[in-house]
PDB file of C-alpha atoms in Angstrom:
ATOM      1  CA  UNK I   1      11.637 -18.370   1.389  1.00 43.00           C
ATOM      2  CA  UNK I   2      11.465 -16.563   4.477  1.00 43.00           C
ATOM      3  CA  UNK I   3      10.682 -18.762   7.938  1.00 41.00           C
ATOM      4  CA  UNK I   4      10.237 -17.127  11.255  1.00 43.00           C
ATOM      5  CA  UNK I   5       8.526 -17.974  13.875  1.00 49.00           C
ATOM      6  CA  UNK I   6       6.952 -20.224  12.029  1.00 56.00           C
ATOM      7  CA  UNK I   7       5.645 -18.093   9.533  1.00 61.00           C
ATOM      8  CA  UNK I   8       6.332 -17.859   6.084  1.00 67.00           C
ATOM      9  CA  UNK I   9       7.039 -14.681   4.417  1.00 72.00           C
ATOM     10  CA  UNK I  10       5.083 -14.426   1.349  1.00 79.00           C
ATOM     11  CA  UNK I  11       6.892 -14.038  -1.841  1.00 84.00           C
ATOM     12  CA  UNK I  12       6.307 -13.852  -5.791  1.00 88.00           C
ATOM     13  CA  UNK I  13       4.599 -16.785  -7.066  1.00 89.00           C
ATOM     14  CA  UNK I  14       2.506 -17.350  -3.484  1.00 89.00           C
ATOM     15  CA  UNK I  15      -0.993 -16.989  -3.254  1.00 92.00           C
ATOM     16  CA  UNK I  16      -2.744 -15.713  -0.737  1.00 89.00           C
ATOM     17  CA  UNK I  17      -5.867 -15.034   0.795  1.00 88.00           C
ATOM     18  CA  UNK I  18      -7.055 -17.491  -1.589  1.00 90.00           C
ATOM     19  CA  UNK I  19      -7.640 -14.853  -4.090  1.00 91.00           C
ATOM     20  CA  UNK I  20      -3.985 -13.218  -4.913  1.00 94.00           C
ATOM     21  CA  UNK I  21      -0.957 -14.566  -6.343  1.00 94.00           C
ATOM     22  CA  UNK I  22       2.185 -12.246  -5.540  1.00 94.00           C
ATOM     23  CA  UNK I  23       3.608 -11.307  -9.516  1.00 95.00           C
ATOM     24  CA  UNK I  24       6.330  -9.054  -8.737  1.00 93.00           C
ATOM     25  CA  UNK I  25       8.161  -7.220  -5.316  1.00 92.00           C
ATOM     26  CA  UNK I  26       7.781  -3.567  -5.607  1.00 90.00           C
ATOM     27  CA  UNK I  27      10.041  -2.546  -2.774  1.00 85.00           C
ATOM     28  CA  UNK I  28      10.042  -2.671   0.884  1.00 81.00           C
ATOM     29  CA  UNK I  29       9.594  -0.280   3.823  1.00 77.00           C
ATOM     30  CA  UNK I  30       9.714  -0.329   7.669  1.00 74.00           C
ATOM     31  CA  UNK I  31       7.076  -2.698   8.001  1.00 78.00           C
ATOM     32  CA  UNK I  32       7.032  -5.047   5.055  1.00 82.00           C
ATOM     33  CA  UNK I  33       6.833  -5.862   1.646  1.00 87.00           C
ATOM     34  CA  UNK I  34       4.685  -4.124  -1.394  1.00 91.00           C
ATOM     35  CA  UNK I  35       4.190  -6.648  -4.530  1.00 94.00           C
ATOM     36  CA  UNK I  36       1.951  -5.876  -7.480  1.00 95.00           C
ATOM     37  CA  UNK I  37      -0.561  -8.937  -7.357  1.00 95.00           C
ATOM     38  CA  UNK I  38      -2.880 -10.281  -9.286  1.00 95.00           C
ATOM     39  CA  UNK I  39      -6.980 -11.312  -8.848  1.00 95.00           C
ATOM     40  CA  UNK I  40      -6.949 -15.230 -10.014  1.00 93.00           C
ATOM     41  CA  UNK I  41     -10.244 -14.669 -10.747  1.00 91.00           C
ATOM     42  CA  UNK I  42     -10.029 -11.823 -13.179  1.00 85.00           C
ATOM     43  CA  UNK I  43      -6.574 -11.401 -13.327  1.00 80.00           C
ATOM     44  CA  UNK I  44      -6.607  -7.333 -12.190  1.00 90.00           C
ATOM     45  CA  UNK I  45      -3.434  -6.086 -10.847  1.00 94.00           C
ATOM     46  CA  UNK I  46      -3.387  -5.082  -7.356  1.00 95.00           C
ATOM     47  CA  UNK I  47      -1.282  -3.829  -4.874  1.00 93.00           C
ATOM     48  CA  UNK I  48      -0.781  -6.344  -1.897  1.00 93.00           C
ATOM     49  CA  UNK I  49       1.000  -4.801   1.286  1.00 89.00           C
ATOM     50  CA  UNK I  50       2.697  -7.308   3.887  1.00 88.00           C
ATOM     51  CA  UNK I  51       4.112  -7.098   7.050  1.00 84.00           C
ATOM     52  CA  UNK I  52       7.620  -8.937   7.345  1.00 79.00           C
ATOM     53  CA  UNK I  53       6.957 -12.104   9.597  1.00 74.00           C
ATOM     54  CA  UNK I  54       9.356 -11.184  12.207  1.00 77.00           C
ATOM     55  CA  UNK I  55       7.100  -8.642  12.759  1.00 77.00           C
ATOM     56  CA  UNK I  56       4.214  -9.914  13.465  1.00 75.00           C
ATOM     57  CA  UNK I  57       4.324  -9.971  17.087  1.00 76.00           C
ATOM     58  CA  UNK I  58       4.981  -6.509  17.262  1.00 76.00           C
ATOM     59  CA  UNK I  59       0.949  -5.693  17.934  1.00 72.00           C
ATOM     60  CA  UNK I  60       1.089  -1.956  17.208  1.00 75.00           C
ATOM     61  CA  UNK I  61       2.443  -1.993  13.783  1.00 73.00           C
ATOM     62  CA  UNK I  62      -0.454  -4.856  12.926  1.00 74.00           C
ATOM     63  CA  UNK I  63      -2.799  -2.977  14.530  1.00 77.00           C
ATOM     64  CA  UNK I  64      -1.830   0.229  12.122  1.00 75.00           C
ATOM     65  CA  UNK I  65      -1.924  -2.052   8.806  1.00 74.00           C
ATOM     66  CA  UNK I  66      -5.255  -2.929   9.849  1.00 78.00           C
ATOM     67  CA  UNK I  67      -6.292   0.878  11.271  1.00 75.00           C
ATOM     68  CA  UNK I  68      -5.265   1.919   7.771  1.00 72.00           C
ATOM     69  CA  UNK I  69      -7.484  -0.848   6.228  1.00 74.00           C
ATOM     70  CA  UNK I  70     -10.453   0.234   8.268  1.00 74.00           C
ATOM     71  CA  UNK I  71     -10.351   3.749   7.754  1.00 71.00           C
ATOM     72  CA  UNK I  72      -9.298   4.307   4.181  1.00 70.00           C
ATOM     73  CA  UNK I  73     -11.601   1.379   2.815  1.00 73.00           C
ATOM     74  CA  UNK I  74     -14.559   3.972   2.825  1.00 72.00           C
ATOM     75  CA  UNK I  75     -12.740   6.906   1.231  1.00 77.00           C
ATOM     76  CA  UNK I  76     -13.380   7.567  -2.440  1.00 78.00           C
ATOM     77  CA  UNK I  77     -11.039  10.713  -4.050  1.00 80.00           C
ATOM     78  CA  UNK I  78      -8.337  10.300  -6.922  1.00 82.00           C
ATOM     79  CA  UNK I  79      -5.417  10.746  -4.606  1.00 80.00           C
ATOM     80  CA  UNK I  80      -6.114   8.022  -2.112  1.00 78.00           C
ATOM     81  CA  UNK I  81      -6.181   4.504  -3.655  1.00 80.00           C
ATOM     82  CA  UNK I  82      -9.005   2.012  -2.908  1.00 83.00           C
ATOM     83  CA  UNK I  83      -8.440  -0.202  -0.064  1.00 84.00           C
ATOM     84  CA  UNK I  84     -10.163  -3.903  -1.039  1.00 85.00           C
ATOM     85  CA  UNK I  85      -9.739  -6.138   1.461  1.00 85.00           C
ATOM     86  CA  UNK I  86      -7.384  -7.168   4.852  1.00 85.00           C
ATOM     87  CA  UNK I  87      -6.846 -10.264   6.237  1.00 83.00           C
ATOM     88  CA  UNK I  88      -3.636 -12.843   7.342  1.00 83.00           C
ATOM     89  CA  UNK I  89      -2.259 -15.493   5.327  1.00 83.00           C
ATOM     90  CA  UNK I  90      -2.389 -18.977   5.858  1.00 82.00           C
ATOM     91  CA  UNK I  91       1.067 -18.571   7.944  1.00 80.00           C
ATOM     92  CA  UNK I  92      -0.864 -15.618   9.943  1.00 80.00           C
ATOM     93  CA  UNK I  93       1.196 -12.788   7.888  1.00 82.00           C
ATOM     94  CA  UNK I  94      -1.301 -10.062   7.925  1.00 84.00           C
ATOM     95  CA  UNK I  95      -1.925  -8.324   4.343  1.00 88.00           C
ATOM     96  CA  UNK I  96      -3.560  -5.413   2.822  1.00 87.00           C
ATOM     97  CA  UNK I  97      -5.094  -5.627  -0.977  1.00 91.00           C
ATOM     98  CA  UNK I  98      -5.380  -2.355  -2.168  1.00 88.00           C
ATOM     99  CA  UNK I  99      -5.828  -0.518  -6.201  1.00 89.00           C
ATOM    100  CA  UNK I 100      -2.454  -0.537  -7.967  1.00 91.00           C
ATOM    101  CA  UNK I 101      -1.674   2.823  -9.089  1.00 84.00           C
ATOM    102  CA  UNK I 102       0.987   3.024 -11.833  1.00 83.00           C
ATOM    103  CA  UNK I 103       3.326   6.357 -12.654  1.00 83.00           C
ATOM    104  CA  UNK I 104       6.288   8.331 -11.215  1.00 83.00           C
ATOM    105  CA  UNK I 105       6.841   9.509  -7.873  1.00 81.00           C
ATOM    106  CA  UNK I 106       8.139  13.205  -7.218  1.00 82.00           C
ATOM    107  CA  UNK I 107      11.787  12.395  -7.197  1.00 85.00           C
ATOM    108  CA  UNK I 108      11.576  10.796 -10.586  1.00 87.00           C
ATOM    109  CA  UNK I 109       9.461  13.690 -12.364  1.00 85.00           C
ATOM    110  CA  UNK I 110      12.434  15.917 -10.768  1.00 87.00           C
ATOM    111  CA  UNK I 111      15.325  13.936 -11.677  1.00 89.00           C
ATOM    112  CA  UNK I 112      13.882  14.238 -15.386  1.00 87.00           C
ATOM    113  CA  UNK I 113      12.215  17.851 -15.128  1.00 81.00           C
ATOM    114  CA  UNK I 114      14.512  19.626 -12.239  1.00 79.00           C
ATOM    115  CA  UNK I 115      12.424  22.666 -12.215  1.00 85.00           C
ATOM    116  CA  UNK I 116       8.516  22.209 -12.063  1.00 87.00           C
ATOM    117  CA  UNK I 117       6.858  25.567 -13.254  1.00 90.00           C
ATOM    118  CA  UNK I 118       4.828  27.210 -10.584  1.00 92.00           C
ATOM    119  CA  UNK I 119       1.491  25.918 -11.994  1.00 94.00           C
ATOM    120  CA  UNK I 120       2.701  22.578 -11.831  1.00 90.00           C
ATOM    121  CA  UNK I 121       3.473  22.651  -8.090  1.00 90.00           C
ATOM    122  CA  UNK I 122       0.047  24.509  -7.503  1.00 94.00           C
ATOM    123  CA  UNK I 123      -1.868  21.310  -9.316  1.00 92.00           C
ATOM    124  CA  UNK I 124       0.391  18.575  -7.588  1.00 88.00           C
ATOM    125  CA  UNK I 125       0.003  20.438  -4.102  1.00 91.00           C
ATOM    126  CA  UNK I 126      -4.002  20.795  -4.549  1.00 93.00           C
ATOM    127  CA  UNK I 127      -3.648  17.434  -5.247  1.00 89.00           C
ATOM    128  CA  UNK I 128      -2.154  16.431  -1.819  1.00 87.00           C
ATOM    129  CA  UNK I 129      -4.183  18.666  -0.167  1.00 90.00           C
ATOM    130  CA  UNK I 130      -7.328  17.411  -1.463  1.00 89.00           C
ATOM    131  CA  UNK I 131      -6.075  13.676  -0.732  1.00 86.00           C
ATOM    132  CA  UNK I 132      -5.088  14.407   3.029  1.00 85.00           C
ATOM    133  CA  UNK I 133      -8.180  16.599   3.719  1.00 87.00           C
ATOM    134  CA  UNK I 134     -10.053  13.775   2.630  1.00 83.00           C
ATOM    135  CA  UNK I 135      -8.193  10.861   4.781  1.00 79.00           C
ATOM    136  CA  UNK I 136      -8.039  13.735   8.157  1.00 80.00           C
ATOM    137  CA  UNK I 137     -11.571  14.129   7.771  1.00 81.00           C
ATOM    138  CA  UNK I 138     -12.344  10.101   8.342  1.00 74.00           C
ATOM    139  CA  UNK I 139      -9.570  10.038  10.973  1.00 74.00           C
ATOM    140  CA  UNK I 140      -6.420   9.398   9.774  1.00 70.00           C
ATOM    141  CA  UNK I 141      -3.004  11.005   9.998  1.00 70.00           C
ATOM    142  CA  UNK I 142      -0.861   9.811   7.400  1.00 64.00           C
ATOM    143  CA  UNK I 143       2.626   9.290   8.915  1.00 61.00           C
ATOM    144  CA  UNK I 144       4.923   9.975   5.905  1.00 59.00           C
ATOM    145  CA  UNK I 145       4.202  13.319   5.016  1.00 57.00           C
TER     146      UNK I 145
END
């Protein structure tokens, strides 16, 4: 476990928000943590973003886990996943709950497949398209693309 500033960072076994317990880490990223949660009441797997404590007092990256909360929790199309709920742990670690989606990113389908045929790369690209027309219409910009 994880103390700074005296806040803990959330890892597998912890519950939080009073609703999710953290199963499994799923990897890590500039801001934070991803682990695939769980809904004690019901048991569905989620996906439970979390910024890395020592973080937390850096306001702008809070402010854009909870930006991203706010303006993809009203969006509805297959390639953006549900956003259900924000909020800060116990310790004041903010979190974001969002729909779990399971498969194989890019650079696994090409490490098995190294050539996609050209209808495959029209369907994955409408895909994106669709997804990021969708988020850029309710205001955001997604910063990894």
């Amino acid at each position: 476990m994880l103390v700074v500033n005296d806040m803990e960072a959330p890892s597998v076994g912890a519950v939080i928000g009073g609703r999710y317990r953290l199963e499994e880490e799923l990897g890590g990223g500039a801001m934070g943590c991803v682990f695939r949660g769980s809904v004690i009441a019901g048991g569905e797997d989620v996906a439970i973003k979390v910024i890395a404590p020592e973080l937390v007092g850096r306001g702008d990256l809070v402010e854009r886990l909870e930006r991203e909360a706010l303006l993809v929790h009203g969006v509805d199309h297959p390639a953006i996943r549900r956003v259900h709920e924000y909020g800060t742990t116990d310790d004041g670690v903010p979190f974001l709950v969002s729909e779990l989606l399971e498969g194989q990113s890019l650079d696994e389908r090409l490490s098995r497949e190294p050539a996609l045929t050209g209808a495959d790369m029209l369907r994955l690209t409408i895909d994106v398209l669709g997804g990021l027309e969708v988020v850029h219409a309710a205001g955001v910009v997604h910063r990894d693309m």
